[in-house]
Short mmCIF file of C-alpha atoms in Angstrom, two decimals:
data_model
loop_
_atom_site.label_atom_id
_atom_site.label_comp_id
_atom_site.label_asym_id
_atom_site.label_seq_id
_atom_site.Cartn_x
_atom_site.Cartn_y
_atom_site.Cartn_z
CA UNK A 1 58.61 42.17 75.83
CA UNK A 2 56.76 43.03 79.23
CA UNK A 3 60.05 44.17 81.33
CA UNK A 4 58.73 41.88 84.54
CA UNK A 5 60.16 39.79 82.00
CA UNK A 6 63.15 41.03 79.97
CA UNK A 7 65.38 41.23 83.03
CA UNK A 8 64.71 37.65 84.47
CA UNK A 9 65.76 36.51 81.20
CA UNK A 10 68.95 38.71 81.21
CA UNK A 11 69.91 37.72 84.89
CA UNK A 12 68.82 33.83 84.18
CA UNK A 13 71.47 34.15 80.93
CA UNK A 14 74.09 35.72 83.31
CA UNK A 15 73.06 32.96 85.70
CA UNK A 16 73.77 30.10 83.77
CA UNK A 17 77.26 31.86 82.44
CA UNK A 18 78.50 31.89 86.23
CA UNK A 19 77.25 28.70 86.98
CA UNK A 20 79.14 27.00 84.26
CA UNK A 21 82.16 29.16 84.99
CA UNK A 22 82.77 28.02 88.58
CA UNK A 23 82.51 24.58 87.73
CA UNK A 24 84.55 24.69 84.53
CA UNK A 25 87.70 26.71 86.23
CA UNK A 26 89.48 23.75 86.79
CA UNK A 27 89.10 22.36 83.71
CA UNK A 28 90.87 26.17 82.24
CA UNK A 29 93.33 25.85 84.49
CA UNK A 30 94.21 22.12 83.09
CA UNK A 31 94.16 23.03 79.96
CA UNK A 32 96.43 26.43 80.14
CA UNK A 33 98.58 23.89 82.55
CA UNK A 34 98.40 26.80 85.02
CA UNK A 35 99.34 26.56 88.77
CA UNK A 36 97.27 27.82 91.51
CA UNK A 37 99.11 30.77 91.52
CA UNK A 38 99.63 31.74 87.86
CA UNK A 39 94.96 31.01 88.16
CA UNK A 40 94.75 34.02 90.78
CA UNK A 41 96.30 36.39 88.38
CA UNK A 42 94.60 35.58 85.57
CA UNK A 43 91.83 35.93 87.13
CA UNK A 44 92.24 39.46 87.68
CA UNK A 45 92.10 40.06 84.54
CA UNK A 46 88.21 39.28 84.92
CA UNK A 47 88.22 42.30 87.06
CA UNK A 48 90.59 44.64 84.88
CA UNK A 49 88.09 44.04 82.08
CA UNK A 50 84.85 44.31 83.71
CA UNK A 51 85.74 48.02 85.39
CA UNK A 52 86.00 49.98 82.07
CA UNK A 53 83.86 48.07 80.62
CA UNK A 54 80.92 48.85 83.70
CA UNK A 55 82.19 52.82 83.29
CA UNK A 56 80.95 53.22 79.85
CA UNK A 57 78.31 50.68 79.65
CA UNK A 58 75.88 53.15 81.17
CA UNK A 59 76.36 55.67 78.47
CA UNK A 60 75.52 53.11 75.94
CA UNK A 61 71.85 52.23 77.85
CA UNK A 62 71.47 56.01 77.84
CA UNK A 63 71.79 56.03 73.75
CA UNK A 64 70.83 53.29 72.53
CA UNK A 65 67.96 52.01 75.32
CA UNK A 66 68.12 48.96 77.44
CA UNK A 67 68.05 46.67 74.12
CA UNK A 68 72.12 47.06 74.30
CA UNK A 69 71.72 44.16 77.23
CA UNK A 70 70.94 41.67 74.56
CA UNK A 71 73.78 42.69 72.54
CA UNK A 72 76.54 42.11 75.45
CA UNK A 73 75.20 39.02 76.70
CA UNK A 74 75.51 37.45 72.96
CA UNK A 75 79.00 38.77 73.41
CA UNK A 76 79.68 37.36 76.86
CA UNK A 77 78.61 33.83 75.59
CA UNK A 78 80.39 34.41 72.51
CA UNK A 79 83.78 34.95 74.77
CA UNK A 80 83.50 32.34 77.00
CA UNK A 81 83.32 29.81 73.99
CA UNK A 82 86.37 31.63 72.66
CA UNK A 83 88.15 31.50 75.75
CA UNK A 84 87.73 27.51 76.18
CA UNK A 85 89.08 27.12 72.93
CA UNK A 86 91.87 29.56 72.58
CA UNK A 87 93.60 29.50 76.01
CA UNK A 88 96.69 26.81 76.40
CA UNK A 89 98.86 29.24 78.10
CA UNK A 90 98.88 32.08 80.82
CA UNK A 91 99.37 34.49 77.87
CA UNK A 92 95.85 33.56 76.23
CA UNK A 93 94.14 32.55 78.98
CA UNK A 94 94.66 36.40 80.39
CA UNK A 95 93.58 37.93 77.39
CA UNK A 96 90.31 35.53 77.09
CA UNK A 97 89.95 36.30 80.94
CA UNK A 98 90.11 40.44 79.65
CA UNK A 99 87.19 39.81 76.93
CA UNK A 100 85.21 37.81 79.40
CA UNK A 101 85.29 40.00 82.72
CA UNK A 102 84.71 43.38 79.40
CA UNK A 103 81.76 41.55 78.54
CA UNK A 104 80.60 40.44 81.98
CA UNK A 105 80.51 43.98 83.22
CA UNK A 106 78.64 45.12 79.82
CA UNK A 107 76.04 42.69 80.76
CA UNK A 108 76.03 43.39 84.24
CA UNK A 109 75.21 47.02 83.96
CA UNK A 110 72.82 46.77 80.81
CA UNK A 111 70.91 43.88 82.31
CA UNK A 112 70.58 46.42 85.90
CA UNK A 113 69.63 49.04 84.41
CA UNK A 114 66.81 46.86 82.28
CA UNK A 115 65.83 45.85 85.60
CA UNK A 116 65.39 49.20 86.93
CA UNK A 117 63.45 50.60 83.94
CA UNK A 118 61.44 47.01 84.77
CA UNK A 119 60.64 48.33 88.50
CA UNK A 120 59.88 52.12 87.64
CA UNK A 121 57.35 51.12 85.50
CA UNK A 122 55.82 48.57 87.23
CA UNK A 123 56.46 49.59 91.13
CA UNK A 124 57.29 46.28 91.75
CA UNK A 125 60.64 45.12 93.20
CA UNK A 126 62.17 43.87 90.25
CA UNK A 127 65.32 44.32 90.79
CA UNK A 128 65.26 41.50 93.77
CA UNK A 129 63.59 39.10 91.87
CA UNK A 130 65.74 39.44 88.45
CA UNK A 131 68.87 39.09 91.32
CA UNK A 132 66.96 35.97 92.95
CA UNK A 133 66.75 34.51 89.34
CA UNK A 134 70.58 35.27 88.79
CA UNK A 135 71.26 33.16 92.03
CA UNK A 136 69.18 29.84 90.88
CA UNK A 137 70.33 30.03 87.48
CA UNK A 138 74.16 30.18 89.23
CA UNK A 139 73.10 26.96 90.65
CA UNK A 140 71.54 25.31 87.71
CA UNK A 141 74.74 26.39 85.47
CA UNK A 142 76.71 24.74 87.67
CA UNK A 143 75.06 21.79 87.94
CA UNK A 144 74.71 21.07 84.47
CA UNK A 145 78.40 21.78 83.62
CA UNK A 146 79.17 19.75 86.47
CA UNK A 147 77.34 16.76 84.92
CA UNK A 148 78.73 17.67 81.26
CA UNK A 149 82.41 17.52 82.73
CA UNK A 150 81.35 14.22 84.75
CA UNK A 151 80.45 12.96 81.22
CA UNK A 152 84.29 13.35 80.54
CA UNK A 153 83.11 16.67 78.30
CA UNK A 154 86.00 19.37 77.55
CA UNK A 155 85.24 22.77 78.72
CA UNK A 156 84.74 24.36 75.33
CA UNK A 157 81.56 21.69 75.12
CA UNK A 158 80.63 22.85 78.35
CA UNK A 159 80.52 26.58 77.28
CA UNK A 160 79.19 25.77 74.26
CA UNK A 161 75.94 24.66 75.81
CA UNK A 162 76.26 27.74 78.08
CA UNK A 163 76.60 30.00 74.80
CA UNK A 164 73.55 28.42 72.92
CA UNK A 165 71.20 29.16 75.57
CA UNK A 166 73.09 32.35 76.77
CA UNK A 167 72.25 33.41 72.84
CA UNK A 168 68.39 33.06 72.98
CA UNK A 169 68.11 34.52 75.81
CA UNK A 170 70.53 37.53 74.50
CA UNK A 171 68.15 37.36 70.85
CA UNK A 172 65.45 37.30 72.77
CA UNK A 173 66.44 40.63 74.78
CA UNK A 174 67.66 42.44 71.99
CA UNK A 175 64.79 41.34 69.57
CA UNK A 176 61.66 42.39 71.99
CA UNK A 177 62.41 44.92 74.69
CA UNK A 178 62.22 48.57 73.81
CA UNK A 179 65.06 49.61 71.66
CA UNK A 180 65.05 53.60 73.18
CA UNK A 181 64.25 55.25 76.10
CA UNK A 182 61.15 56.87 76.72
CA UNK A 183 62.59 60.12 76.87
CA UNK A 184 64.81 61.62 74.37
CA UNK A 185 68.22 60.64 75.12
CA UNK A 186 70.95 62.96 75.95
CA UNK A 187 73.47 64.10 73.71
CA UNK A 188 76.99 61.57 74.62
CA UNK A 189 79.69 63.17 74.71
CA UNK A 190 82.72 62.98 76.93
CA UNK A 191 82.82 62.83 80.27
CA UNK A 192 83.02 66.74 81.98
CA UNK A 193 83.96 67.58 85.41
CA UNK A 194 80.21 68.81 85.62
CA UNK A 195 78.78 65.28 84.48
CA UNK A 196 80.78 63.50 87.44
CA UNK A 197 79.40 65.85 89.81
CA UNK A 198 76.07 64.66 88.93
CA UNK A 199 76.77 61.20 89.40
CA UNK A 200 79.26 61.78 92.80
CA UNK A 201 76.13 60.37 95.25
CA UNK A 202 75.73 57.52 93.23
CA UNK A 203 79.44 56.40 93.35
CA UNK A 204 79.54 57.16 97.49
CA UNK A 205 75.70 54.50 97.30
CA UNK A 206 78.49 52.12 95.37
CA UNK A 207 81.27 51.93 97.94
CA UNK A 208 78.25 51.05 100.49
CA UNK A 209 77.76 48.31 97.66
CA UNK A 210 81.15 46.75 97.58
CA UNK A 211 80.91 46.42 101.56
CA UNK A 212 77.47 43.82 100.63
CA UNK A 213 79.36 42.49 97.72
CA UNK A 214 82.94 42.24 99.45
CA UNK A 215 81.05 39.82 102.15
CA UNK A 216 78.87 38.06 99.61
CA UNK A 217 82.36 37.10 97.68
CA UNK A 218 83.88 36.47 100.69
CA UNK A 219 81.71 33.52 102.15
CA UNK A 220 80.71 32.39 98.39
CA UNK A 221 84.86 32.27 97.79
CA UNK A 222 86.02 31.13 101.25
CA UNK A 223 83.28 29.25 102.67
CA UNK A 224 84.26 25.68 101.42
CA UNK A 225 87.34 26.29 102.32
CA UNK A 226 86.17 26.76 106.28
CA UNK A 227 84.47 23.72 106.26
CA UNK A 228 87.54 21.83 104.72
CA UNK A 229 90.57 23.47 107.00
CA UNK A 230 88.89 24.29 110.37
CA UNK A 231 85.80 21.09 110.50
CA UNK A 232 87.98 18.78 108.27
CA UNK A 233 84.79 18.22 105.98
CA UNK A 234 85.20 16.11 102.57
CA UNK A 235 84.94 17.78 99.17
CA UNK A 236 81.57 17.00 98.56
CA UNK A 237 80.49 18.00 101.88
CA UNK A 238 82.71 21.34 101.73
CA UNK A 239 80.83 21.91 98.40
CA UNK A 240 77.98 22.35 100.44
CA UNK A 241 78.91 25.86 101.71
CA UNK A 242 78.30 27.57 98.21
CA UNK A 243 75.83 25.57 97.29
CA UNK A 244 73.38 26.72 100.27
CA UNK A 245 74.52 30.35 100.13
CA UNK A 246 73.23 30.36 96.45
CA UNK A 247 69.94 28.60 97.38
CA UNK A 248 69.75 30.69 100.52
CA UNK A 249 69.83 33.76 98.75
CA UNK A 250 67.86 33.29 95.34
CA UNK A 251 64.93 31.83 98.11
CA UNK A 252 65.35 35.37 100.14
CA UNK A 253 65.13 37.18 96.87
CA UNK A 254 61.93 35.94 95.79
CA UNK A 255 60.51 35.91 99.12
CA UNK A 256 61.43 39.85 99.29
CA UNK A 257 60.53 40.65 95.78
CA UNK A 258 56.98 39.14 95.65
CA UNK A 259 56.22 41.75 97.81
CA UNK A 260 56.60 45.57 98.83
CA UNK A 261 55.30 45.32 102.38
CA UNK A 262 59.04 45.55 104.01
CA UNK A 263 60.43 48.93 104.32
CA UNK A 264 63.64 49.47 101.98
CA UNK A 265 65.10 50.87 105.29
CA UNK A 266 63.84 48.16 107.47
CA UNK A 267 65.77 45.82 104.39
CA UNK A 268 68.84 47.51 104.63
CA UNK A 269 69.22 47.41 108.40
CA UNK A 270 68.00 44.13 109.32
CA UNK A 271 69.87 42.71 106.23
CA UNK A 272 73.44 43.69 107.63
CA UNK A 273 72.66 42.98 110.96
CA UNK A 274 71.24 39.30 110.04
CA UNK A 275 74.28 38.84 108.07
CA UNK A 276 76.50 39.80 110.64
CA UNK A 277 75.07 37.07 112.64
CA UNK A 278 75.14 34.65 110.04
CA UNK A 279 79.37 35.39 109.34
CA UNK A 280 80.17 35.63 113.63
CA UNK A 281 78.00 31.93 113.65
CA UNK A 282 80.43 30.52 111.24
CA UNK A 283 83.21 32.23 112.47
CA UNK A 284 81.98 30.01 116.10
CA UNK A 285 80.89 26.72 114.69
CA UNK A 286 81.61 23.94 116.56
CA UNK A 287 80.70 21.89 113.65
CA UNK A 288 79.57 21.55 109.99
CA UNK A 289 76.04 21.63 110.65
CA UNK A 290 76.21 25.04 112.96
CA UNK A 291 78.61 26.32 110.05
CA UNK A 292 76.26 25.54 107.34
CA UNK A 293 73.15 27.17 109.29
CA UNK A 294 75.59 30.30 109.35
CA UNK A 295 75.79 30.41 105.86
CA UNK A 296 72.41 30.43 105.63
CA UNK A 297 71.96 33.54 107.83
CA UNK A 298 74.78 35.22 105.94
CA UNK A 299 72.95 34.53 102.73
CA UNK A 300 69.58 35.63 104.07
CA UNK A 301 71.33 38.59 104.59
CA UNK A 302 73.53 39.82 102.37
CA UNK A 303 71.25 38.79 99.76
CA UNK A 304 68.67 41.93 99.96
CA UNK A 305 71.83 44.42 100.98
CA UNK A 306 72.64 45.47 96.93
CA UNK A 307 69.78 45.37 95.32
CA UNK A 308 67.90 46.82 97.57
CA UNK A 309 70.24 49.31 97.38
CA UNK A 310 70.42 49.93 93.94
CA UNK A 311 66.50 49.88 93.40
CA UNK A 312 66.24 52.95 96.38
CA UNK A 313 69.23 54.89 94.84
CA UNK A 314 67.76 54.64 91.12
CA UNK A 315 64.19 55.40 92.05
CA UNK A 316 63.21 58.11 90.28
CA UNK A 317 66.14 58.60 87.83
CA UNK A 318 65.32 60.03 84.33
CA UNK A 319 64.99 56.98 81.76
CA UNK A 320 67.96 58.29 79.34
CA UNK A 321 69.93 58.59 82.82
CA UNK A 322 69.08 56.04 84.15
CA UNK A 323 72.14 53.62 82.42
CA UNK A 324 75.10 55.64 83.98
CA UNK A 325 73.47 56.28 87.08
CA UNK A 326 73.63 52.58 87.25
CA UNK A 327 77.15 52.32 86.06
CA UNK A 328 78.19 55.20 88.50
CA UNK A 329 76.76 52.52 91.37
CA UNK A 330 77.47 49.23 89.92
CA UNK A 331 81.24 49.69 88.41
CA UNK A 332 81.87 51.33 92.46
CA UNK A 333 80.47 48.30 94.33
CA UNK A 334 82.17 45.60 92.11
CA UNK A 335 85.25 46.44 93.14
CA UNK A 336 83.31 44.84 96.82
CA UNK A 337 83.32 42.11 94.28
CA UNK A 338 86.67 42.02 93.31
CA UNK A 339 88.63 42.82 96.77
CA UNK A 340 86.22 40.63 99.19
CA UNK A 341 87.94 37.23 98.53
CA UNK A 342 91.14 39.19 98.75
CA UNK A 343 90.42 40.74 102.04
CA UNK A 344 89.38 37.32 103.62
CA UNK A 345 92.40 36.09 102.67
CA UNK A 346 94.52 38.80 104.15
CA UNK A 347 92.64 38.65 107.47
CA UNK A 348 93.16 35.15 107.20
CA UNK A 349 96.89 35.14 107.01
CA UNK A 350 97.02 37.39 110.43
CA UNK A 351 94.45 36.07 112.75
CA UNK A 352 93.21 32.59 110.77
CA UNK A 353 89.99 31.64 108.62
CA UNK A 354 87.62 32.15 111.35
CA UNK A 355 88.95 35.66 112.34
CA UNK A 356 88.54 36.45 108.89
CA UNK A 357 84.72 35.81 109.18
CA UNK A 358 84.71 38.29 111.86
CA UNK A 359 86.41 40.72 109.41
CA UNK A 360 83.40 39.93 107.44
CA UNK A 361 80.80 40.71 109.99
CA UNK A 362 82.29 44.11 110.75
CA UNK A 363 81.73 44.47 106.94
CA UNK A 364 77.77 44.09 106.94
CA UNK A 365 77.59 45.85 110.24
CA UNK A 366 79.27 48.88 108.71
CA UNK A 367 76.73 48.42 105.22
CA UNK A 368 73.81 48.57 107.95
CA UNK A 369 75.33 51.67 109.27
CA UNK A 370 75.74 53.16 106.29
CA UNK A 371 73.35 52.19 103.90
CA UNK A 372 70.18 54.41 105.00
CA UNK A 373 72.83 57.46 104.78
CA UNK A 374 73.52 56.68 101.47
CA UNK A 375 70.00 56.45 100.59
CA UNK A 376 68.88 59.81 102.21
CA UNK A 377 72.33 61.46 100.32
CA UNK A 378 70.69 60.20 96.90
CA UNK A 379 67.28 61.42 97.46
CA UNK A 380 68.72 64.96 98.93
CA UNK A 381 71.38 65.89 96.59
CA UNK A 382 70.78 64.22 92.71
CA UNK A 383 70.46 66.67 90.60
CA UNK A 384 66.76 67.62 89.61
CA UNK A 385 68.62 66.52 86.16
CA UNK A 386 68.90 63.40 87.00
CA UNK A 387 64.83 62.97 88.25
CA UNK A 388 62.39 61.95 85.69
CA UNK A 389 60.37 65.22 84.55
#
């Protein structure tokens, strides 16, 4: 498979599972006859799955070449059809939550680091675009469990349908991209105090991450919310809010990625500054319209801050290192991921939803800060043995 190609399939598989999973969490709550409550900490268990699982991912790429991606995405669909099925009760809804978020961050990494192979090779910004096609295929997920539920479907149907096409695109992966990288892979072993050392720059480039994710979670996770509590919108209106943030972000991802004309550094700047803006105009709006146009900003914005990112900090990196230099950034800005909604809703407690979005600002405008010091600590102090030869 030509890799311009391999990794929009992965990211349109991982897509589609996200999509359907937003949309079908009620229907696993109902079903485990869960409250509210007893939801949130299950779904940490997404979280306390995905990070070991992220960790030694890379490791895997680095042995057995980017192929692995097709592997864990047959197992991601396969545990989100197991999960629908098996989990009537917090107990089994936690451990399918465990398999999922394990097999999530497999595919996650894998399907990155197929990306970046993707870009070295072809100098294009692949990474963006593979992340733009994750966004629209968030939205068509959704949209099509949404209509399978509307149907008066149960959710295992829904993530049945997921699975099937999840699985061809996983086949597909595994089946035609190159099984091994092009240079000869490393011997695994465990990790040494020397290894981390190696990878130390590339875990400081993911904590700037999980400041880009932390305020991409936090307006995808809160931002429906806003419009309900503080401009008293409807539930279909309030949908709205993640709705354009997807759309607003897959569009700024294919805009970016069609071409290499922008600066990374001029991306990276202007991205956190334009998604500052976006958060303080919500954080202001008089009304839903202003609030939705924020949303847009913030999406425009935070959209280029990761993978952008993660294409500058992996440039260069040797093929049979490249899979846990991507783990060493990806597993360290998911926890962005993870904490975001967590911190909105902290700063929301003290000083109310739209003080939160503040809190969210200063995140971005810290990233934009940041960010081109994190690049120019990559390109300074890797390791020559992490460079391609």
């Amino acid at each position: 498979m030509r890799f311009r190609l391999g990794p929009h399939v992965a990211f349109a598989a991982f897509g589609i599972f996200w999509g359907a999973w937003g949309a079908s969490l009620p229907a696993l709550r109902d079903a485990a006859g869960l409250t509210e409550a007893q939801l949130g900490t299950a779904l940490l268990c997404v979280g306390a799955g995905a990070l070991p699982a992220m960790l030694f991912t890379g490791r895997a790429v680095d042995r057995f070449g980017v192929r692995v991606a097709g592997l864990f995405l047959l197992a991601l669909g396969a545990a989100g059809i197991l999960l629908s099925w098996w989990a009537r009760d917090p107990v089994s809804i936690s451990v399918g939550m465990l398999l999922v978020g394990a097999a999530s961050g497999a595919s996650d990494v894998s399907a990155n680091a197929l990306a970046a192979l993707g870009e070295a090779r072809s100098g294009r910004r692949v990474i963006t675009v593979s992340h733009g096609v994750f966004s629209s295929f968030v939205v068509v997920g959704s949209l099509g469990a949404g209509a399978l539920r509307a149907s008066g479907q149960e959710a295992v149907a829904v993530f049945a349908a997921a699975g099937a096409l999840i699985g061809v695109a996983g086949a597909t992966v595994l089946i035609r991209s190159n099984g091994r990288p092009v240079t000869a892979p490393a011997a695994v072993t465990a990790p040494s105090a020397r290894t981390l050392a190696r990878f130390w720059p590339f875990v400081v480039v993911g904590l700037i991450g999980a400041l880009g994710f932390a305020a991409e979670n936090g307006h995808q996770s809160w931002g429906a919310i806003l419009l309900e509590d503080e401009l008293q919108a409807g539930v279909g209106v309030a949908s709205l809010a993640p709705a354009t943030f997807a759309a607003a972000a897959a569009v700024t991802r294919f805009a970016v990625g069609a071409s290499t004309r922008i600066p990374e550094s001029v991306l990276l700047i202007v991205g956190g500054v334009v998604a500052s803006a976006g958060a303080v105009v919500v954080a202001v709006a008089p009304g839903i319209l202003v609030a939705l146009c924020g949303v847009t900003l913030a999406a425009i914005g935070t959209s280029v801050l990761f993978p952008t990112l993660l294409s500058t900090a992996l440039r260069g990196v040797a093929d049979d290192r490249r899979g846990r230099a991507t783990s060493a950034v990806g597993t360290t800005a998911y926890l962005g991921f993870v904490v975001g909604p967590v911190y909105v809703g902290l700063l929301a407690g003290l000083v109310g939803l739209r003080g939160a979005m503040l809190g969210i600002a200063a995140l971005t405008v810290v990233f934009a800060v940041a960010a081109p010091a994190g690049r120019r600590l990559v390109a300074r102090t890797a390791p020559r043995t992490l460079r391609r030869r």
